[in-house]
XYZ file of C-alpha atoms in Angstrom:
117
model
C 75.681 87.507 96.618
C 73.469 90.621 97.202
C 70.103 88.312 96.627
C 71.614 85.889 99.367
C 72.152 88.631 101.804
C 68.593 89.976 100.984
C 66.926 86.665 101.392
C 68.683 85.782 104.621
C 67.822 89.180 106.029
C 64.244 88.899 105.203
C 64.057 85.522 106.643
C 65.685 86.735 109.936
C 63.398 89.763 110.107
C 60.267 87.841 109.080
C 60.681 85.130 111.822
C 60.036 87.429 114.805
C 56.962 88.806 112.954
C 55.636 85.400 112.353
C 56.312 84.096 115.786
C 56.112 86.916 118.334
C 55.644 84.673 121.359
C 58.766 82.724 120.652
C 60.774 85.731 119.762
C 59.609 87.366 123.300
C 60.410 84.321 125.179
C 63.745 83.960 123.621
C 64.537 87.536 124.263
C 63.688 87.405 128.008
C 65.678 84.319 128.480
C 68.759 85.908 126.929
C 68.256 89.037 129.121
C 67.835 86.833 132.357
C 70.935 84.826 131.427
C 72.917 87.979 130.751
C 71.739 89.804 133.936
C 72.655 86.604 136.098
C 76.155 86.276 134.260
C 76.734 89.954 134.885
C 75.677 89.566 138.553
C 77.820 86.616 139.246
C 80.810 88.480 137.548
C 80.309 91.480 139.672
C 80.199 89.073 142.910
C 83.023 86.830 142.166
C 85.299 88.957 139.870
C 84.834 92.448 141.255
C 86.477 95.348 138.977
C 89.411 97.029 140.362
C 88.097 100.195 138.998
C 85.093 100.448 140.954
C 86.151 102.449 143.931
C 89.120 104.617 143.087
C 88.259 107.382 145.402
C 91.067 108.225 147.820
C 90.247 108.954 151.288
C 91.226 112.513 152.551
C 94.735 112.663 153.970
C 93.614 113.646 157.269
C 92.409 110.221 157.901
C 95.378 108.199 156.285
C 97.988 106.910 158.720
C 100.420 105.779 156.475
C 103.844 107.400 156.382
C 103.756 108.228 152.642
C 100.483 110.233 153.003
C 101.797 112.037 156.221
C 105.048 112.847 154.070
C 102.868 114.170 151.307
C 100.987 116.157 153.768
C 104.050 117.591 155.203
C 105.302 118.541 151.819
C 102.085 120.149 151.003
C 102.110 122.327 154.217
C 105.571 123.439 153.418
C 104.785 124.477 149.923
C 101.668 126.344 151.169
C 103.662 128.059 153.486
C 106.096 129.298 150.807
C 103.158 130.436 148.670
C 101.696 132.305 151.488
C 105.099 133.891 152.111
C 105.362 134.909 148.372
C 101.870 136.326 148.515
C 102.731 138.482 151.418
C 105.441 139.998 149.477
C 103.162 140.628 146.711
C 100.693 142.277 149.048
C 103.407 144.603 150.306
C 104.274 145.410 146.674
C 100.630 146.198 145.985
C 100.470 148.441 149.115
C 103.391 150.391 147.537
C 101.421 150.578 144.201
C 104.430 148.671 142.359
C 102.406 145.899 140.872
C 102.818 144.982 137.289
C 100.754 142.835 134.813
C 103.250 139.776 135.486
C 102.665 140.200 139.058
C 98.965 139.728 138.766
C 99.491 136.561 136.761
C 101.773 135.372 139.488
C 99.224 135.926 142.021
C 96.681 134.097 140.290
C 99.074 131.256 139.664
C 99.915 131.182 143.194
C 96.346 131.206 144.351
C 95.668 127.956 142.126
C 98.490 126.353 143.521
C 97.440 127.053 146.925
C 94.032 125.737 146.417
C 95.329 122.511 144.776
C 97.601 122.089 147.882
C 94.833 122.831 150.192
C 92.222 120.467 148.402
C 94.742 117.578 148.129
C 94.974 117.507 144.270
């Protein structure tokens, strides 16, 4: 069995060495056909995953997007109110380690809502 595989491998590897022009021609035909088929597939059967970028919420007119935008604005207002309370606490010098973690979390949440993620 091993000798059969070795002999077959030698024949397959030896053929391009003996016939370089035919090997090049067959390779170019294969590459050209593959290119044309992929081009036709892209034109007639486009992938749904090509453009998954969502437009900014400002330009969307659907009620779902507007509803999400109002939710985001309300959440951002809550975050700003809580940040103002923490600022007052900072001015009084009563901040603790947990408060600094909360400030960082609120800031990240605010950035997420602001950027629309």
